[in-house]
Amino acid sequence: MAMSTTMDQVVKRAKDSFGQMFDKSLHDLVRGIRNHKDNEAKYINEAIDEIKQELKQDNISMKANAVNKLTYLQMLGYDISWSAFNIIEVMSSNKFTFKRIGYLAASQCFHEGTDVLMLTTNMIRKDLSSSSMYESAVAMSGLSCFINADLARDLANDIMTLMTSTKPYIRKRAVLLLYKVFLNNPDALKPAFPRLKEKLEDPDPGVQAAAVNVICELARRNPKNYLALAPIFFRLMTTSTNNWVLIKIIKLFGALTPLEPRLGKKLIEPLTNLIHSTSAMSLLYECINTVVAVLVSISSGLPNHNASIQLCVQKLRILIEDSDQNLKYLGLLAMSKILQTHPKSVQAHNDLIMQCLDDKDESIRLRALDLLSGMVSKKNLMDIVRKLMIHMDKSEGSHYRDELLSKIIEICSQSDYQHITNFEWYISILVELTRLEGTKHGNLIARQMLDVAVRVESIRPFACNQMAILLANAHVFIIGSSSTTVAEVLYAAAWICGEFCSYLKEPQKTLESILNTKIILFPGHIQSVYYQNILKIITYLIQSSDNDEILAKQLVAMTIDKMSIFLSSGDVEAQERASITLHILKTVLKLIEKSEFNVNELSALFDGVLNPVAAKAQRKVAIPNGLDLDAWINDPPSESEDESVTTDSRHDNSGFFYGKHEENYSSNSYSNETSNYQQPRNYVEPTTDELEKQRESRKQSENMNPFYLKDSKKTKLTQKHETSIDHSNGNESMPSTPGKGAIPANLQISLSDQLYRQSKIDEENRRLKKKSKSDGGSSKKGKKSSKKSDIAAIDENEDDIYPTVQVTRGGELPEGVTESGHEDNDDDIGSRKNKKYDPHRALNIDFNEKPIQATYTPPPSQLKEPSKKLVETPPVS
Amino acid sequence: MIKAILVFNNSAKPRLIKFFEYYPEEIQQQIVRETYHLVSKRDENVCNFLEGGSLIGGNDYRLIYRHYATLYFIFCVDSSESELGILDLIQVFVETLDKCFENVCELDLIFHADKVHYILQELCLGGMVLETSMNEIVARIEEQSKLEKQEAGISAAPAKAMTALKEMNLPQKIKDIKLPDLNLNLRF
């Protein structure tokens, strides 16, 4: 440090004696900043002051030096736009050295909105046509960064002229710059296009590459306008040896084929040739991508496209097996594209993708996970999930583990549990997932449990008893509940045990374990569910005891005793529910003591079946005739509240409150309410007659109101018989039974494993059975041939051998509405918004328009939208 | 299209910032910081692709980067660019720097930020790839340096002497960028 200060002094002295020649250079500035680490900002501000002085001098080299330093400071985050005029001064120097400094500064800090840009047009024009190709190139580099609509309009012709320069160095720059001109001035595209097209066949490969580059950019946004160029590109693809050009062209073809399937068919052969011959991985990868795109767009009608897919998958396997992580990553990425259309080909490489789950690179693991979800079938779901579970045990990092967890749930639940053949197994998997330490997906697991229990009727007995085990071990979830949300599963467990309590093996025991839990340590919403469901279980217990009063009394008394602690809950909602439950129970106890208790009064509280409701149900409710949603229910509140008070006090407004229509009491009458508080004298005691009248009219309106919940006579007991277990085939042994209560303290060690094994055995048995059956049937044929065809038949009809479990798919909708229409898809709005700001929209120009139109180019806003229309996708169900 | 090219060191200090689309300085610095956060926590032996940060672009954009000794070279590109191609381009860029600065190190980039820009200008224009041959780029850069020297002519001699004097003070240039094997398997 001492050394450097003395050097600074030397430099300063030298500067004083030699004058401006020794002004602080960029080098000095950088060194100064490095030597003032403690007060960098101060040093830089001083330097900026110096620079401002230097810019005031007439000496252009001093100015250039100052601007050069400013460019450096810009990189450090300093705004240098104030020096725009000085930058232009330096740009206009006739020395290349200074010009370059000026243009660099301009390219770093000028932009569309820089107002001095309008002064630059002629200067830039002069520089573009400079006899020195480096000056011209410097001008083009700079212009490409700060070009605006005016410059693009005024300089378009100059740039076009440069495209015919004798020097490829200039030509290729002019071609690339042209794209920026188009972006800023779409009108230039049409007249310039023929010349741009010529450049595709420029003798210089660099210029050719530039032209391909620009046309690819143009075509990527508006592919259909460039279909006519396909033959030229096709020729280039088969002749060019420049991999950059080939990659661009092949990518372009990927965008064009969806519009022209015939093109795709032609492409397959040259592309497969390239795949076979090239040694450049980047080219190989893009070829595979485009072949996949082609095969997607011509899914039928190509005789040997299976071979192409096989080739792609084979090559991708090589990429994935490579030690280079980049190739591995891209290989997986491309696999996922194939998966969408040819899942079977990818499924064959199940093993490889599973291996990638062990990769040290998280982005590769996540890619592999993505693939897995598309690969599951009825046949391999259990295997894949089992591997994922094992994997989850081994893996580190809670983020990745959570990712695994949500993936397991995603692949199991996709398409309404389409791939699950054994729901006992799935429930036990869900239960095992609750043991994942520190998971943030408690909510997800809980929702799954609820969803499965509601949708799959046959699973309820098993689910119920698994949930009872969770409830009995609820204390496990209290510990360490701060960082994880796993306690959420109790929400589901409590509800399932309550709602479907008729399936509980030992309901009384479950009730006791609930009551013995320190419920108030859970979040409020879980407490609420607990209290509500305590009542359900008691109701069921009393109901099923044939009005055994002693038992009922004992139960209720016990519960009241335990419940009173819960009144101290800190959550208002939970406390309220606890209190209501408690008071209902006290009332019940009183009635029992008087022998006036009828259990139906209690069970009426929980009548009715709960069915899944379709996500769109609310939207699909038709607006009743004569209902105007925009009309005010009451008169709108007047502008100022004071006024409303005064007007209210002048008029007798008792009608609002004690009128005949209770519906009048809506949030809108708040202001009236307050005014009533202020005027207690207005309070008029209604007479008994009036009260009677009101009650009468209320009852009437309740009857008329379709949304009012009425008593229904259906009781739960009848339902219980409806939901008999309907296992259509196999699985009759109900392997659930050994689970219950076997290892209550430790939850279930690996119930899912037991079920997994059982399932596999069942599957094998069914397969054998089927095989022997078909063997018997085809015994007349030659043995060898029959065997072959059997295997094929089994492979084709694998699904037959799995039990079908009834799943309530979709959900209830209002009457007469179907679950189709996507008319109000939210995605629409998002993509429309994006289009609005897309500058390429203006470049959607059809070159085949009649030449009369050439003089008139419509303003960008009137140009047609790109053809990329939102495809109506059928709902997944 | 390439949207941005960033070079910063292991402690997030920018060494080169080139945006092909306008962003105010404040945002530029924010993007550098955000990008640094994304790449710096990645291990050495993981893949070189990242889904773009929220600040730049969106779904269509990816960060493709290479890490050499103390420096990160990051290209932010959209889906029209080939991932492996851009990786090669970064390699071409770094090799060119290595040639032009004769064993490039971070200090070269620090003290010659302007020259690094000029080299980059030979590599791409307006976010599109211009030239991928290192020899061609080096030749052009040398010609331009010659032009510069001619212009400075005789008057530059004292200034040069002065620079030489100042350079004496520099802590010895540490040549710390070690290029990986140049015979890349991805080379065209």
mmCIF file of C-alpha atoms in Angstrom, chain A residues 3-4 7 10-11 14 21-23 25-28 30-31 34 40 68 72 74-80 94-98 100-101 104 107-111 132-135 138 140-141 144-145 169 172-173 176-177 179-180 183 206 213-214 217 220-221 243-244 247-248 251 279-282 285-286 322 324-327 329-330 333 360-361 363-364 367, chain B residues 1 13-20 22-23 25-26 28-29 42-43 45-49 51 60-62 78-89 107 109-114 117-118 121-122 124-132 136 139-141 143-145 147-149 151-152 155 158-159 162-163 165-171 185-188:
data_model
loop_
_atom_site.group_PDB
_atom_site.id
_atom_site.type_symbol
_atom_site.label_atom_id
_atom_site.label_comp_id
_atom_site.label_asym_id
_atom_site.label_seq_id
_atom_site.Cartn_x
_atom_site.Cartn_y
_atom_site.Cartn_z
ATOM 1 C CA MET A 3 4.470 1.615 -2.382
ATOM 2 C CA SER A 4 1.362 2.515 -4.267
ATOM 3 C CA MET A 7 3.785 5.851 -6.904
ATOM 4 C CA VAL A 10 5.217 10.249 -8.565
ATOM 5 C CA VAL A 11 2.466 10.091 -11.119
ATOM 6 C CA ALA A 14 4.758 13.871 -13.418
ATOM 7 C CA MET A 21 -0.739 14.026 -21.470
ATOM 8 C CA PHE A 22 -0.768 12.313 -18.105
ATOM 9 C CA ASP A 23 -4.397 12.561 -17.209
ATOM 10 C CA SER A 25 -6.298 6.871 -17.738
ATOM 11 C CA LEU A 26 -8.794 4.035 -17.475
ATOM 12 C CA HIS A 27 -5.939 2.030 -16.083
ATOM 13 C CA ASP A 28 -5.348 4.555 -13.318
ATOM 14 C CA VAL A 30 -9.315 0.949 -12.141
ATOM 15 C CA ARG A 31 -6.208 0.874 -9.999
ATOM 16 C CA ARG A 34 -8.901 -1.143 -6.234
ATOM 17 C CA GLU A 40 -14.936 3.227 -3.169
ATOM 18 C CA ASN A 68 -13.749 5.439 -21.806
ATOM 19 C CA TYR A 72 -16.168 1.355 -17.073
ATOM 20 C CA GLN A 74 -21.359 2.192 -16.148
ATOM 21 C CA MET A 75 -20.460 -1.459 -15.646
ATOM 22 C CA LEU A 76 -20.202 -0.818 -11.940
ATOM 23 C CA GLY A 77 -23.772 0.459 -11.944
ATOM 24 C CA TYR A 78 -23.311 4.218 -12.386
ATOM 25 C CA ASP A 79 -25.740 6.069 -14.582
ATOM 26 C CA ILE A 80 -23.768 7.891 -17.278
ATOM 27 C CA ASN A 94 -12.422 11.066 -37.277
ATOM 28 C CA LYS A 95 -9.921 8.879 -35.485
ATOM 29 C CA PHE A 96 -10.837 5.214 -35.334
ATOM 30 C CA THR A 97 -9.487 4.894 -31.774
ATOM 31 C CA PHE A 98 -11.827 7.535 -30.403
ATOM 32 C CA ARG A 100 -14.571 3.067 -31.212
ATOM 33 C CA ILE A 101 -14.553 4.382 -27.642
ATOM 34 C CA LEU A 104 -18.837 1.420 -27.229
ATOM 35 C CA SER A 107 -23.893 0.884 -27.116
ATOM 36 C CA GLN A 108 -23.719 0.471 -23.347
ATOM 37 C CA CYS A 109 -25.890 3.405 -22.292
ATOM 38 C CA PHE A 110 -27.993 4.664 -25.207
ATOM 39 C CA HIS A 111 -31.453 3.258 -25.712
ATOM 40 C CA SER A 132 -12.443 1.854 -43.504
ATOM 41 C CA MET A 133 -14.292 -1.384 -42.934
ATOM 42 C CA TYR A 134 -13.459 -1.292 -39.236
ATOM 43 C CA GLU A 135 -15.092 2.096 -38.820
ATOM 44 C CA VAL A 138 -17.840 -0.279 -35.230
ATOM 45 C CA MET A 140 -22.878 -1.272 -37.011
ATOM 46 C CA SER A 141 -22.016 -2.899 -33.689
ATOM 47 C CA SER A 144 -27.333 -2.793 -33.251
ATOM 48 C CA CYS A 145 -27.580 -1.883 -29.562
ATOM 49 C CA TYR A 169 -16.784 -8.675 -42.990
ATOM 50 C CA LYS A 172 -22.461 -10.330 -42.594
ATOM 51 C CA ARG A 173 -22.765 -7.465 -40.137
ATOM 52 C CA LEU A 176 -27.557 -9.264 -38.897
ATOM 53 C CA LEU A 177 -28.193 -5.573 -38.337
ATOM 54 C CA TYR A 179 -32.971 -7.911 -38.234
ATOM 55 C CA LYS A 180 -32.775 -5.066 -35.733
ATOM 56 C CA LEU A 183 -37.797 -5.106 -35.331
ATOM 57 C CA GLY A 206 -20.235 -16.376 -42.774
ATOM 58 C CA ASN A 213 -29.729 -16.692 -38.545
ATOM 59 C CA VAL A 214 -31.923 -13.704 -39.358
ATOM 60 C CA GLU A 217 -35.384 -15.486 -36.020
ATOM 61 C CA ARG A 220 -39.561 -18.632 -35.408
ATOM 62 C CA ARG A 221 -42.209 -16.059 -34.590
ATOM 63 C CA ASN A 243 -22.635 -26.855 -37.976
ATOM 64 C CA TRP A 244 -23.883 -23.473 -36.769
ATOM 65 C CA ILE A 247 -28.284 -26.308 -36.251
ATOM 66 C CA LYS A 248 -30.199 -23.148 -37.110
ATOM 67 C CA LYS A 251 -34.265 -25.855 -35.511
ATOM 68 C CA SER A 279 -19.832 -36.520 -34.532
ATOM 69 C CA ALA A 280 -20.903 -33.141 -33.158
ATOM 70 C CA MET A 281 -23.145 -33.714 -30.191
ATOM 71 C CA SER A 282 -24.857 -30.360 -30.562
ATOM 72 C CA TYR A 285 -29.098 -33.339 -30.345
ATOM 73 C CA GLU A 286 -30.880 -30.807 -32.547
ATOM 74 C CA ASP A 322 -22.387 -40.120 -21.088
ATOM 75 C CA ASP A 324 -20.816 -35.276 -19.409
ATOM 76 C CA GLN A 325 -23.571 -33.837 -17.251
ATOM 77 C CA ASN A 326 -24.679 -31.471 -20.000
ATOM 78 C CA LEU A 327 -25.363 -34.303 -22.397
ATOM 79 C CA TYR A 329 -29.373 -33.248 -18.968
ATOM 80 C CA LEU A 330 -30.228 -32.596 -22.597
ATOM 81 C CA LEU A 333 -34.958 -33.194 -21.795
ATOM 82 C CA LYS A 360 -25.306 -35.900 -7.880
ATOM 83 C CA ASP A 361 -26.726 -33.079 -9.985
ATOM 84 C CA SER A 363 -31.252 -30.541 -12.069
ATOM 85 C CA ILE A 364 -30.679 -33.949 -13.605
ATOM 86 C CA ARG A 367 -35.528 -33.941 -15.044
ATOM 87 C CA MET B 1 -31.005 -14.748 -29.683
ATOM 88 C CA LYS B 13 -17.792 -8.392 -9.022
ATOM 89 C CA PRO B 14 -18.791 -7.637 -12.630
ATOM 90 C CA ARG B 15 -16.007 -7.818 -15.209
ATOM 91 C CA LEU B 16 -18.116 -7.460 -18.314
ATOM 92 C CA ILE B 17 -21.772 -6.620 -18.771
ATOM 93 C CA LYS B 18 -23.313 -6.686 -22.197
ATOM 94 C CA PHE B 19 -27.069 -6.448 -22.593
ATOM 95 C CA PHE B 20 -28.552 -6.615 -26.048
ATOM 96 C CA TYR B 22 -31.971 -1.987 -22.672
ATOM 97 C CA TYR B 23 -32.094 -2.290 -18.896
ATOM 98 C CA GLU B 25 -28.119 0.314 -14.598
ATOM 99 C CA GLU B 26 -29.909 -0.531 -11.373
ATOM 100 C CA GLN B 28 -28.463 -4.615 -14.653
ATOM 101 C CA GLN B 29 -26.719 -4.811 -11.293
ATOM 102 C CA ARG B 42 -23.826 -24.901 -8.009
ATOM 103 C CA ASP B 43 -21.193 -27.596 -7.747
ATOM 104 C CA ASN B 45 -19.435 -31.096 -11.739
ATOM 105 C CA VAL B 46 -23.058 -30.356 -12.520
ATOM 106 C CA CYS B 47 -24.580 -29.401 -15.835
ATOM 107 C CA ASN B 48 -24.081 -25.901 -17.223
ATOM 108 C CA PHE B 49 -27.695 -25.050 -17.930
ATOM 109 C CA GLU B 51 -33.655 -22.123 -16.131
ATOM 110 C CA ASP B 60 -38.139 -19.196 -22.970
ATOM 111 C CA TYR B 61 -34.779 -18.128 -21.533
ATOM 112 C CA ARG B 62 -31.957 -20.193 -20.137
ATOM 113 C CA ASP B 78 -33.690 -17.964 -25.718
ATOM 114 C CA SER B 79 -34.790 -21.283 -27.171
ATOM 115 C CA SER B 80 -33.634 -20.467 -30.696
ATOM 116 C CA GLU B 81 -30.065 -21.071 -29.622
ATOM 117 C CA SER B 82 -28.545 -24.497 -29.262
ATOM 118 C CA GLU B 83 -27.400 -25.141 -25.714
ATOM 119 C CA LEU B 84 -24.289 -27.015 -26.738
ATOM 120 C CA GLY B 85 -23.575 -24.462 -29.436
ATOM 121 C CA ILE B 86 -23.554 -21.637 -26.913
ATOM 122 C CA LEU B 87 -21.278 -23.630 -24.632
ATOM 123 C CA ASP B 88 -18.879 -23.835 -27.529
ATOM 124 C CA LEU B 89 -19.261 -20.137 -28.190
ATOM 125 C CA LEU B 107 -6.525 -8.869 -14.054
ATOM 126 C CA LEU B 109 -10.244 -8.333 -17.833
ATOM 127 C CA ILE B 110 -10.174 -5.829 -14.990
ATOM 128 C CA PHE B 111 -7.747 -3.439 -16.628
ATOM 129 C CA HIS B 112 -8.846 -3.888 -20.204
ATOM 130 C CA ALA B 113 -12.616 -4.019 -19.987
ATOM 131 C CA ASP B 114 -12.767 -1.968 -23.199
ATOM 132 C CA HIS B 117 -15.801 -5.508 -25.354
ATOM 133 C CA TYR B 118 -14.041 -5.087 -28.691
ATOM 134 C CA GLN B 121 -18.029 -7.273 -30.801
ATOM 135 C CA GLU B 122 -16.242 -9.558 -33.233
ATOM 136 C CA CYS B 124 -21.640 -11.395 -31.884
ATOM 137 C CA LEU B 125 -23.744 -8.499 -33.032
ATOM 138 C CA GLY B 126 -27.072 -7.417 -31.661
ATOM 139 C CA GLY B 127 -27.481 -10.710 -29.833
ATOM 140 C CA MET B 128 -26.766 -12.877 -32.860
ATOM 141 C CA VAL B 129 -23.678 -14.963 -33.451
ATOM 142 C CA LEU B 130 -21.362 -13.248 -35.908
ATOM 143 C CA GLU B 131 -18.151 -15.229 -36.042
ATOM 144 C CA THR B 132 -17.117 -18.477 -34.423
ATOM 145 C CA GLU B 136 -10.482 -14.928 -37.723
ATOM 146 C CA ALA B 139 -6.648 -11.503 -36.844
ATOM 147 C CA ARG B 140 -9.289 -8.765 -36.918
ATOM 148 C CA ILE B 141 -8.471 -7.602 -33.421
ATOM 149 C CA GLU B 143 -5.507 -5.340 -37.359
ATOM 150 C CA GLN B 144 -7.554 -2.916 -35.331
ATOM 151 C CA SER B 145 -4.810 -2.598 -32.735
ATOM 152 C CA LEU B 147 -4.789 0.904 -36.729
ATOM 153 C CA GLU B 148 -4.899 2.295 -33.229
ATOM 154 C CA LYS B 149 -1.121 2.381 -32.997
ATOM 155 C CA GLU B 151 -3.201 6.808 -35.197
ATOM 156 C CA ALA B 152 -1.366 7.309 -31.940
ATOM 157 C CA SER B 155 2.841 11.192 -30.010
ATOM 158 C CA PRO B 158 5.664 9.277 -23.970
ATOM 159 C CA ALA B 159 2.252 8.065 -22.897
ATOM 160 C CA MET B 162 4.236 6.519 -18.655
ATOM 161 C CA THR B 163 2.028 3.460 -18.716
ATOM 162 C CA LEU B 165 6.164 3.248 -15.438
ATOM 163 C CA LYS B 166 2.792 2.844 -13.796
ATOM 164 C CA GLU B 167 2.651 -0.840 -14.587
ATOM 165 C CA MET B 168 5.752 -1.396 -12.507
ATOM 166 C CA ASN B 169 3.579 -0.921 -9.517
ATOM 167 C CA LEU B 170 1.122 -3.582 -10.428
ATOM 168 C CA PRO B 171 1.209 -6.584 -8.215
ATOM 169 C CA ASN B 185 -15.498 -33.362 -27.250
ATOM 170 C CA LEU B 186 -18.150 -30.913 -28.342
ATOM 171 C CA ARG B 187 -16.021 -29.065 -30.803
ATOM 172 C CA PHE B 188 -17.303 -28.923 -34.321
#
